[in-house]
């Protein structure tokens, strides 16, 4: 079966013990392989579920955990206690394990065989209390993990596992993510700054700056033939504004944008970078801010953060990875302006240029307009309205003593009226629980004005991501109440 992440594996490991005899252990292994193979055959599970072994001793548990740590393709593990597996056996292995794991609390049989159930059956099928023993040691060791409960053939169980594996893949990549910053962050801005050393210690992401001149050198190496080919792609993919077309008086700007895109892509690929930042205040050697190039690179899965915001470049990439093969739209975003109509307050999300066309409601228009700031040539960009549907805004902020994840549930809307004089991509959304409380909660929690916006990634997945990272998470959704949120923020100061 073709998998969305063909190189990624989640190891299926079953816990038991020798108390029940060799015949029982053979049956445990047989059943475990059936469960693992069944999960691997599920079309919705995007990774390879690989049956490993039945572990029955502290040494065998430790050995499989150490192997998982050292296997580049292993992004996580599923542990299932088919029988009772005494939890002291797991202490050393779980202490050494650095990969995330899902505790699958299931049993081989869906139903109790009322007419034939006997003590042999009871000895073999002890997941109900075997899982509790395993859960106890994880809780005592304060280990974050995913717990999925239900029969392994149940569609909900399969969906929960599939969702978790996507997060595991993203976290595995995050641990070695390389981000390049072209120039520094926007001057005097607080939230786009952050502790890059701490970020590498906590998350594994590597953030380093290259002068814009280094990028310009690569851009200048792009051939005219390469530019011709990419401009033809633009013409096929977008509605081109009059003047930008071949022979038009602004066509040179479109070619410039194509050259910049090709140069950035080449720089990223040569350096092994999966995300990047730039800023309109540091464009030495570039005639226009990369608008269209950044939009297209995001559509291909690269992370991006404007004004040097490496934290949101990182999480845009993470969400893109989670949504791979099933992305309804994921983009860098900014809360730009409000519609305070009492009948229905809304937020208009946008940015100067850099909104990913994966969220577009229709075929984007390729246009050129003045930027109004920065003192450079007019940049080419894609202009479109965003889609309607449930979505999230996700932010990573540096509080000085720790990082915080912040996620807000929203309901996006395609703008109800035309916006003929707004020459940027945009999307409207209804903030949950409402704009008044949602914006207040975001501000109280110190959330950034930049976010990663996604129609594809769920709050449950962000929760799994936060637990893998060991990072505080604040959720703003329909149940949010400001008094309780303030209390949560105070308590978290002690917890984290």
Short mmCIF file of C-alpha atoms in Angstrom, two decimals:
data_model
loop_
_atom_site.label_atom_id
_atom_site.label_comp_id
_atom_site.label_asym_id
_atom_site.label_seq_id
_atom_site.Cartn_x
_atom_site.Cartn_y
_atom_site.Cartn_z
CA UNK A 1 0.00 0.00 0.00
CA UNK A 2 1.25 3.48 -0.88
CA UNK A 3 1.69 5.54 2.27
CA UNK A 4 1.70 9.34 2.48
CA UNK A 5 4.87 9.10 4.58
CA UNK A 6 6.48 6.05 2.94
CA UNK A 7 9.69 6.14 4.98
CA UNK A 8 8.03 6.65 8.36
CA UNK A 9 7.34 3.72 10.68
CA UNK A 10 5.38 3.33 13.90
CA UNK A 11 6.49 0.20 15.73
CA UNK A 12 3.82 -2.05 17.20
CA UNK A 13 5.14 -3.60 20.43
CA UNK A 14 3.11 -5.89 22.68
CA UNK A 15 3.66 -6.41 26.37
CA UNK A 16 3.24 -9.74 28.13
CA UNK A 17 5.19 -12.04 30.50
CA UNK A 18 6.35 -15.68 30.75
CA UNK A 19 3.86 -16.55 33.48
CA UNK A 20 1.29 -17.82 30.97
CA UNK A 21 3.56 -20.31 29.16
CA UNK A 22 4.96 -20.59 25.64
CA UNK A 23 1.70 -21.55 23.94
CA UNK A 24 -0.02 -18.45 25.28
CA UNK A 25 2.91 -16.27 24.18
CA UNK A 26 2.74 -17.74 20.68
CA UNK A 27 -0.93 -16.81 20.55
CA UNK A 28 -0.16 -13.32 21.85
CA UNK A 29 2.40 -12.86 19.06
CA UNK A 30 -0.01 -14.24 16.45
CA UNK A 31 -2.81 -11.92 17.54
CA UNK A 32 -0.47 -8.93 17.78
CA UNK A 33 0.74 -9.43 14.25
CA UNK A 34 -2.86 -9.59 13.02
CA UNK A 35 -3.68 -6.30 14.76
CA UNK A 36 -0.55 -4.59 13.46
CA UNK A 37 -1.10 -5.82 9.90
CA UNK A 38 -4.73 -4.75 10.02
CA UNK A 39 -3.80 -1.25 11.12
CA UNK A 40 -1.10 -1.08 8.47
CA UNK A 41 -3.66 -2.00 5.81
CA UNK A 42 -5.94 0.88 6.78
CA UNK A 43 -5.94 3.44 3.97
CA UNK A 44 -6.34 6.32 6.42
CA UNK A 45 -3.19 5.52 8.40
CA UNK A 46 -0.42 7.43 6.58
CA UNK A 47 2.62 5.61 8.01
CA UNK A 48 3.83 2.03 8.05
CA UNK A 49 2.67 0.17 11.15
CA UNK A 50 5.41 -2.40 11.73
CA UNK A 51 4.94 -5.38 14.05
CA UNK A 52 8.09 -5.77 16.09
CA UNK A 53 7.81 -8.27 18.91
CA UNK A 54 6.23 -9.35 22.16
CA UNK A 55 8.34 -8.10 25.06
CA UNK A 56 8.35 -10.10 28.27
CA UNK A 57 11.41 -8.97 30.29
CA UNK A 58 13.04 -5.70 31.37
CA UNK A 59 15.93 -6.40 28.99
CA UNK A 60 13.72 -7.02 25.95
CA UNK A 61 11.70 -3.87 26.68
CA UNK A 62 14.84 -1.76 27.09
CA UNK A 63 16.34 -3.22 23.93
CA UNK A 64 13.38 -2.38 21.69
CA UNK A 65 13.18 1.14 23.14
CA UNK A 66 16.87 1.76 22.44
CA UNK A 67 16.49 0.38 18.91
CA UNK A 68 13.56 2.73 18.32
CA UNK A 69 15.63 5.69 19.49
CA UNK A 70 18.36 4.87 17.00
CA UNK A 71 16.16 4.07 14.00
CA UNK A 72 15.77 7.14 11.80
CA UNK A 73 12.58 5.81 10.21
CA UNK A 74 10.82 5.11 13.51
CA UNK A 75 8.70 8.14 14.42
CA UNK A 76 6.91 6.54 17.36
CA UNK A 77 5.61 3.35 18.91
CA UNK A 78 2.28 1.74 19.76
CA UNK A 79 2.30 -0.25 22.99
CA UNK A 80 -0.42 -2.83 23.63
CA UNK A 81 -0.71 -4.94 26.76
CA UNK A 82 -2.31 -8.11 25.38
CA UNK A 83 -1.95 -9.76 28.79
CA UNK A 84 -0.81 -8.46 32.14
CA UNK A 85 2.74 -7.08 31.77
CA UNK A 86 4.18 -6.18 35.20
CA UNK A 87 5.01 -2.49 34.94
CA UNK A 88 8.30 -2.54 36.87
CA UNK A 89 9.66 -4.28 33.77
CA UNK A 90 8.96 -1.14 31.76
CA UNK A 91 10.78 1.40 33.93
CA UNK A 92 14.23 1.15 32.38
CA UNK A 93 12.98 1.07 28.79
CA UNK A 94 10.59 3.98 29.24
CA UNK A 95 13.35 5.95 30.97
CA UNK A 96 15.55 5.52 27.90
CA UNK A 97 12.85 5.99 25.27
CA UNK A 98 12.99 9.31 23.41
CA UNK A 99 10.33 8.62 20.79
CA UNK A 100 6.63 9.40 21.38
CA UNK A 101 4.27 6.50 21.97
CA UNK A 102 0.60 5.69 21.85
CA UNK A 103 -0.88 3.36 24.46
CA UNK A 104 -3.51 1.36 22.59
CA UNK A 105 -5.92 0.07 25.22
CA UNK A 106 -7.69 -2.60 23.21
CA UNK A 107 -8.24 -6.35 23.22
CA UNK A 108 -8.10 -8.87 20.41
CA UNK A 109 -11.74 -9.92 20.68
CA UNK A 110 -14.50 -7.36 20.31
CA UNK A 111 -17.10 -9.34 22.27
CA UNK A 112 -17.00 -11.66 25.25
CA UNK A 113 -17.60 -15.25 24.06
CA UNK A 114 -20.31 -15.89 26.63
CA UNK A 115 -20.78 -19.59 25.98
CA UNK A 116 -17.13 -20.62 25.83
CA UNK A 117 -15.26 -18.20 28.07
CA UNK A 118 -12.95 -20.05 30.49
CA UNK A 119 -9.79 -19.42 32.48
CA UNK A 120 -7.53 -20.04 29.46
CA UNK A 121 -9.37 -17.25 27.68
CA UNK A 122 -9.15 -15.02 30.76
CA UNK A 123 -5.40 -15.61 31.11
CA UNK A 124 -4.79 -14.77 27.46
CA UNK A 125 -7.03 -11.70 27.17
CA UNK A 126 -6.10 -9.46 30.07
CA UNK A 127 -5.86 -6.10 28.31
CA UNK A 128 -8.48 -4.56 30.59
CA UNK A 129 -6.25 -4.66 33.64
CA UNK A 130 -2.91 -5.10 31.86
CA UNK A 131 -3.42 -1.69 30.31
CA UNK A 132 -4.15 -0.17 33.70
CA UNK A 133 -0.88 -1.55 35.08
CA UNK A 134 1.01 0.01 32.17
CA UNK A 135 -0.91 3.26 32.55
CA UNK A 136 0.01 3.45 36.22
CA UNK A 137 3.75 3.33 35.61
CA UNK A 138 3.50 5.94 32.85
CA UNK A 139 1.57 8.21 35.19
CA UNK A 140 4.02 7.65 38.04
CA UNK A 141 6.94 8.40 35.70
CA UNK A 142 5.12 11.55 34.50
CA UNK A 143 5.38 10.49 30.86
CA UNK A 144 3.28 12.26 28.26
CA UNK A 145 1.67 9.78 25.90
CA UNK A 146 -1.39 9.25 23.74
CA UNK A 147 -4.07 6.90 25.09
CA UNK A 148 -6.53 5.39 22.59
CA UNK A 149 -9.30 3.18 23.95
CA UNK A 150 -11.56 0.85 21.97
CA UNK A 151 -11.52 -2.14 19.69
CA UNK A 152 -8.72 -2.04 17.13
CA UNK A 153 -11.14 -2.50 14.21
CA UNK A 154 -13.40 0.36 15.30
CA UNK A 155 -13.32 3.26 12.82
CA UNK A 156 -12.94 5.84 15.59
CA UNK A 157 -9.93 4.03 17.03
CA UNK A 158 -8.31 3.79 13.61
CA UNK A 159 -8.96 7.50 13.03
CA UNK A 160 -7.41 8.47 16.38
CA UNK A 161 -4.32 6.41 15.64
CA UNK A 162 -4.03 7.89 12.15
CA UNK A 163 -4.29 11.41 13.54
CA UNK A 164 -1.63 10.73 16.15
CA UNK A 165 0.79 9.23 13.62
CA UNK A 166 0.63 12.44 11.59
CA UNK A 167 1.70 14.40 14.64
CA UNK A 168 4.47 11.89 15.35
CA UNK A 169 5.85 12.39 11.83
CA UNK A 170 5.74 16.17 12.26
CA UNK A 171 7.43 15.98 15.66
CA UNK A 172 10.12 13.67 14.28
CA UNK A 173 10.89 16.21 11.57
CA UNK A 174 10.67 19.13 14.01
CA UNK A 175 13.48 17.56 16.04
CA UNK A 176 15.91 18.28 13.19
CA UNK A 177 14.14 21.11 11.33
CA UNK A 178 16.49 23.67 9.77
CA UNK A 179 15.24 27.24 9.35
CA UNK A 180 17.12 30.00 7.52
CA UNK A 181 16.51 33.67 8.28
CA UNK A 182 17.32 36.07 5.47
CA UNK A 183 18.20 39.11 7.56
CA UNK A 184 16.99 39.79 11.08
CA UNK A 185 13.52 40.31 12.51
CA UNK A 186 11.50 43.50 12.10
CA UNK A 187 13.08 46.26 14.18
CA UNK A 188 11.73 46.94 17.66
CA UNK A 189 9.19 44.09 17.47
CA UNK A 190 9.05 41.82 20.53
CA UNK A 191 7.06 38.77 19.54
CA UNK A 192 9.12 37.83 16.48
CA UNK A 193 12.22 37.60 18.67
CA UNK A 194 12.99 34.56 20.78
CA UNK A 195 15.66 32.36 22.28
CA UNK A 196 17.02 30.27 19.41
CA UNK A 197 19.33 28.31 21.68
CA UNK A 198 16.44 27.33 23.95
CA UNK A 199 14.36 26.47 20.88
CA UNK A 200 16.99 24.00 19.74
CA UNK A 201 17.22 22.51 23.24
CA UNK A 202 13.44 22.13 23.62
CA UNK A 203 12.32 21.38 20.07
CA UNK A 204 15.44 20.48 18.12
CA UNK A 205 14.88 23.16 15.49
CA UNK A 206 18.01 24.90 14.21
CA UNK A 207 17.62 28.61 13.36
CA UNK A 208 20.44 30.49 11.67
CA UNK A 209 20.75 33.73 9.70
CA UNK A 210 22.22 34.20 6.26
CA UNK A 211 22.76 37.64 4.81
CA UNK A 212 20.38 38.61 2.05
CA UNK A 213 23.46 38.97 -0.13
CA UNK A 214 24.04 35.21 0.14
CA UNK A 215 20.55 34.66 -1.27
CA UNK A 216 20.99 37.30 -3.97
CA UNK A 217 24.11 35.49 -5.15
CA UNK A 218 22.07 32.33 -5.75
CA UNK A 219 19.22 34.30 -7.37
CA UNK A 220 21.65 35.86 -9.83
CA UNK A 221 22.74 32.39 -10.99
CA UNK A 222 19.25 31.51 -12.26
CA UNK A 223 19.13 31.19 -16.05
CA UNK A 224 16.71 32.94 -18.40
CA UNK A 225 15.46 29.56 -19.56
CA UNK A 226 14.50 28.57 -16.02
CA UNK A 227 12.66 31.88 -15.64
CA UNK A 228 10.83 31.34 -18.94
CA UNK A 229 9.63 27.91 -17.79
CA UNK A 230 8.35 29.18 -14.44
CA UNK A 231 6.59 32.18 -15.97
CA UNK A 232 4.74 29.72 -18.23
CA UNK A 233 3.64 27.83 -15.09
CA UNK A 234 2.32 31.09 -13.64
CA UNK A 235 0.29 31.71 -16.80
CA UNK A 236 -1.27 28.24 -16.59
CA UNK A 237 -1.97 28.36 -12.84
CA UNK A 238 -3.37 31.85 -12.22
CA UNK A 239 -5.44 34.62 -13.73
CA UNK A 240 -2.71 37.05 -14.76
CA UNK A 241 -3.40 40.74 -14.28
CA UNK A 242 -3.23 42.83 -17.48
CA UNK A 243 0.26 44.23 -17.82
CA UNK A 244 2.00 41.24 -16.22
CA UNK A 245 1.44 38.97 -19.22
CA UNK A 246 4.13 38.30 -21.81
CA UNK A 247 4.67 41.58 -23.65
CA UNK A 248 2.97 43.63 -20.93
CA UNK A 249 4.60 46.72 -19.47
CA UNK A 250 4.97 45.06 -16.03
CA UNK A 251 6.07 41.65 -17.31
CA UNK A 252 9.60 42.31 -16.10
CA UNK A 253 8.33 42.34 -12.51
CA UNK A 254 6.76 38.91 -13.01
CA UNK A 255 10.04 37.58 -14.36
CA UNK A 256 11.83 39.08 -11.36
CA UNK A 257 9.42 37.29 -9.02
CA UNK A 258 10.08 34.03 -10.85
CA UNK A 259 13.83 34.51 -10.54
CA UNK A 260 13.48 35.19 -6.81
CA UNK A 261 11.33 32.07 -6.34
CA UNK A 262 13.82 29.88 -8.16
CA UNK A 263 16.69 31.35 -6.16
CA UNK A 264 15.02 30.89 -2.78
CA UNK A 265 14.00 27.33 -3.66
CA UNK A 266 17.55 26.51 -4.74
CA UNK A 267 19.03 28.05 -1.58
CA UNK A 268 16.63 26.13 0.67
CA UNK A 269 17.16 22.83 -1.09
CA UNK A 270 20.96 23.14 -1.16
CA UNK A 271 21.06 23.97 2.54
CA UNK A 272 18.52 21.38 3.66
CA UNK A 273 16.18 24.10 4.96
CA UNK A 274 12.47 23.37 5.24
CA UNK A 275 11.43 26.84 6.43
CA UNK A 276 12.61 30.43 6.15
CA UNK A 277 11.93 34.05 7.03
CA UNK A 278 12.53 37.42 5.44
CA UNK A 279 11.66 41.02 6.28
CA UNK A 280 10.77 44.06 4.21
CA UNK A 281 13.34 46.03 6.22
CA UNK A 282 16.24 43.96 4.92
CA UNK A 283 16.04 43.41 1.17
CA UNK A 284 19.48 44.62 0.10
CA UNK A 285 20.01 43.44 -3.47
CA UNK A 286 16.36 42.49 -4.06
CA UNK A 287 14.11 44.83 -6.01
CA UNK A 288 10.86 43.51 -4.52
CA UNK A 289 9.74 41.72 -1.38
CA UNK A 290 9.14 38.03 -2.19
CA UNK A 291 5.36 37.79 -2.28
CA UNK A 292 4.41 35.38 -5.05
CA UNK A 293 7.57 33.30 -4.46
CA UNK A 294 6.78 32.84 -0.76
CA UNK A 295 3.13 32.01 -1.44
CA UNK A 296 4.13 29.30 -3.91
CA UNK A 297 6.85 27.88 -1.68
CA UNK A 298 4.36 27.59 1.18
CA UNK A 299 1.95 25.81 -1.16
CA UNK A 300 4.73 23.28 -1.74
CA UNK A 301 5.07 22.67 2.01
CA UNK A 302 7.82 25.03 3.11
CA UNK A 303 7.35 26.91 6.36
CA UNK A 304 7.44 30.70 6.37
CA UNK A 305 7.36 33.54 8.84
CA UNK A 306 7.30 37.22 7.91
CA UNK A 307 9.47 39.93 9.48
CA UNK A 308 12.01 37.37 10.68
CA UNK A 309 9.47 35.36 12.67
CA UNK A 310 11.25 32.02 12.80
CA UNK A 311 8.89 30.56 15.42
CA UNK A 312 5.92 30.73 13.07
CA UNK A 313 7.99 29.58 10.11
CA UNK A 314 8.65 26.47 12.19
CA UNK A 315 5.04 25.75 13.12
CA UNK A 316 3.72 26.49 9.61
CA UNK A 317 6.09 23.76 8.44
CA UNK A 318 4.96 21.45 11.25
CA UNK A 319 1.28 21.88 10.32
CA UNK A 320 2.09 21.41 6.65
CA UNK A 321 3.79 18.13 7.53
CA UNK A 322 0.86 16.96 9.67
CA UNK A 323 -1.60 17.73 6.85
CA UNK A 324 0.46 16.24 4.02
CA UNK A 325 -1.67 14.45 1.43
CA UNK A 326 -4.88 15.67 3.03
CA UNK A 327 -4.36 19.44 3.30
CA UNK A 328 -7.53 21.50 3.03
CA UNK A 329 -5.41 24.62 3.47
CA UNK A 330 -2.60 25.74 5.79
CA UNK A 331 -0.88 29.12 5.79
CA UNK A 332 1.11 31.72 7.62
CA UNK A 333 -1.44 34.23 8.91
CA UNK A 334 -1.98 37.46 10.82
CA UNK A 335 -5.02 38.93 12.56
CA UNK A 336 -5.23 42.13 10.56
CA UNK A 337 -8.42 44.05 11.32
CA UNK A 338 -11.82 43.60 13.00
CA UNK A 339 -15.43 43.87 11.92
CA UNK A 340 -17.18 44.90 15.16
CA UNK A 341 -20.72 44.50 13.85
CA UNK A 342 -22.85 43.57 16.92
CA UNK A 343 -24.83 41.20 14.72
CA UNK A 344 -21.72 39.17 13.97
CA UNK A 345 -18.20 40.34 14.88
CA UNK A 346 -15.49 38.97 12.59
CA UNK A 347 -11.72 39.09 12.19
CA UNK A 348 -10.11 39.72 8.81
CA UNK A 349 -6.93 37.71 8.48
CA UNK A 350 -4.33 38.68 5.93
CA UNK A 351 -0.77 39.89 5.53
CA UNK A 352 1.11 42.25 3.28
CA UNK A 353 1.67 39.48 0.75
CA UNK A 354 2.46 36.08 2.16
CA UNK A 355 -0.74 34.02 2.43
CA UNK A 356 -0.61 30.48 1.05
CA UNK A 357 -2.89 29.76 -1.94
CA UNK A 358 -3.77 26.38 -0.42
CA UNK A 359 -6.53 28.25 1.49
CA UNK A 360 -7.94 29.91 -1.66
CA UNK A 361 -11.64 29.60 -2.41
CA UNK A 362 -11.09 29.89 -6.16
CA UNK A 363 -8.33 30.25 -8.73
CA UNK A 364 -6.00 33.00 -7.47
CA UNK A 365 -5.30 36.18 -9.39
CA UNK A 366 -1.68 37.14 -10.00
CA UNK A 367 -1.41 40.89 -9.52
CA UNK A 368 1.08 43.69 -8.89
CA UNK A 369 0.43 46.66 -6.61
CA UNK A 370 2.40 49.07 -4.43
CA UNK A 371 3.27 47.72 -1.00
CA UNK A 372 3.13 51.10 0.70
CA UNK A 373 6.08 50.42 3.01
CA UNK A 374 9.68 49.31 2.58
CA UNK A 375 10.72 51.62 -0.26
CA UNK A 376 11.13 48.86 -2.87
CA UNK A 377 9.57 48.10 -6.25
CA UNK A 378 5.95 46.96 -6.38
CA UNK A 379 5.81 43.24 -5.50
CA UNK A 380 3.90 40.59 -7.42
CA UNK A 381 1.45 38.57 -5.34
CA UNK A 382 -1.51 36.18 -5.50
CA UNK A 383 -4.84 37.71 -4.50
CA UNK A 384 -7.79 35.55 -3.40
CA UNK A 385 -10.48 35.00 -0.79
CA UNK A 386 -10.11 32.19 1.72
CA UNK A 387 -12.46 29.24 2.02
CA UNK A 388 -15.27 28.76 4.51
CA UNK A 389 -15.06 26.08 7.17
CA UNK A 390 -13.76 25.21 10.63
CA UNK A 391 -10.13 26.10 11.20
CA UNK A 392 -7.55 26.89 13.86
CA UNK A 393 -5.05 29.65 14.53
CA UNK A 394 -1.92 28.32 16.22
CA UNK A 395 0.86 30.37 17.80
CA UNK A 396 4.22 29.68 19.44
CA UNK A 397 5.39 32.33 21.88
CA UNK A 398 8.55 32.70 23.95
CA UNK A 399 7.68 33.79 27.49
CA UNK A 400 11.30 34.09 28.56
CA UNK A 401 11.31 31.17 30.99
CA UNK A 402 9.48 28.77 28.67
CA UNK A 403 7.62 28.38 25.41
CA UNK A 404 3.84 28.37 25.16
CA UNK A 405 1.59 26.93 22.45
CA UNK A 406 -1.65 28.82 21.94
CA UNK A 407 -4.49 27.64 19.71
CA UNK A 408 -7.82 29.28 18.89
CA UNK A 409 -10.77 27.53 17.28
CA UNK A 410 -12.34 29.64 14.52
CA UNK A 411 -15.00 29.35 11.83
CA UNK A 412 -13.76 30.79 8.55
CA UNK A 413 -15.97 32.52 6.00
CA UNK A 414 -15.43 33.57 2.43
CA UNK A 415 -15.93 37.37 2.47
CA UNK A 416 -19.57 38.20 1.87
CA UNK A 417 -18.78 41.23 -0.33
CA UNK A 418 -16.14 42.09 -2.91
CA UNK A 419 -13.03 43.88 -1.69
CA UNK A 420 -11.97 45.58 -4.92
CA UNK A 421 -9.35 47.87 -3.36
CA UNK A 422 -7.68 45.33 -1.05
CA UNK A 423 -4.86 43.84 -3.16
CA UNK A 424 -3.90 40.95 -0.86
CA UNK A 425 -5.11 37.46 -0.04
CA UNK A 426 -7.54 37.40 2.90
CA UNK A 427 -9.94 35.27 4.92
CA UNK A 428 -12.63 36.17 7.45
CA UNK A 429 -13.28 34.18 10.58
CA UNK A 430 -15.57 34.02 13.55
CA UNK A 431 -13.49 33.72 16.72
CA UNK A 432 -14.56 31.15 19.32
CA UNK A 433 -16.18 31.51 21.81
CA UNK A 434 -16.73 35.01 20.39
CA UNK A 435 -14.51 37.87 19.29
CA UNK A 436 -14.76 39.76 22.58
CA UNK A 437 -13.73 36.83 24.79
CA UNK A 438 -11.49 35.11 22.25
CA UNK A 439 -9.36 38.19 21.56
CA UNK A 440 -9.14 38.97 25.28
CA UNK A 441 -8.06 35.41 26.02
CA UNK A 442 -5.41 35.53 23.28
CA UNK A 443 -4.04 38.81 24.62
CA UNK A 444 -4.04 37.61 28.24
CA UNK A 445 -2.07 34.53 27.16
CA UNK A 446 0.53 36.65 25.33
CA UNK A 447 -0.28 35.25 21.91
CA UNK A 448 1.53 36.56 18.85
CA UNK A 449 -0.02 38.66 16.11
CA UNK A 450 1.31 36.04 13.69
CA UNK A 451 -0.17 32.53 13.54
CA UNK A 452 -0.23 29.33 11.57
CA UNK A 453 -3.76 28.98 10.17
CA UNK A 454 -5.12 25.59 9.12
CA UNK A 455 -8.35 23.98 7.96
CA UNK A 456 -6.72 20.55 8.28
CA UNK A 457 -5.08 20.26 11.69
CA UNK A 458 -7.25 19.72 14.75
CA UNK A 459 -6.93 20.97 18.32
CA UNK A 460 -6.50 17.33 19.37
CA UNK A 461 -3.45 17.12 17.12
CA UNK A 462 -2.04 20.33 18.56
CA UNK A 463 -2.58 18.81 22.01
CA UNK A 464 -0.62 15.71 20.99
CA UNK A 465 2.12 17.93 19.54
CA UNK A 466 2.38 19.95 22.75
CA UNK A 467 2.59 16.78 24.83
CA UNK A 468 5.34 15.34 22.62
CA UNK A 469 7.27 18.60 23.06
CA UNK A 470 6.50 18.89 26.77
CA UNK A 471 5.29 22.44 26.19
CA UNK A 472 2.42 24.35 27.81
CA UNK A 473 -0.74 24.58 25.69
CA UNK A 474 -3.57 27.08 26.07
CA UNK A 475 -6.74 26.27 24.12
CA UNK A 476 -9.31 28.95 23.27
CA UNK A 477 -12.51 27.37 22.00
CA UNK A 478 -16.27 27.42 22.49
CA UNK A 479 -15.89 26.44 26.16
CA UNK A 480 -13.43 29.21 27.05
CA UNK A 481 -14.41 31.44 29.97
CA UNK A 482 -12.09 34.28 30.93
CA UNK A 483 -12.13 33.79 34.69
CA UNK A 484 -11.16 30.13 34.32
CA UNK A 485 -8.52 31.02 31.71
CA UNK A 486 -6.88 33.52 34.07
CA UNK A 487 -6.75 30.86 36.75
CA UNK A 488 -5.22 28.39 34.27
CA UNK A 489 -2.54 30.90 33.33
CA UNK A 490 -1.69 31.45 37.01
CA UNK A 491 -1.53 27.73 37.76
CA UNK A 492 0.63 27.11 34.71
CA UNK A 493 3.23 29.50 36.05
CA UNK A 494 3.85 26.92 38.77
CA UNK A 495 3.40 23.78 36.69
CA UNK A 496 5.75 24.85 33.91
#
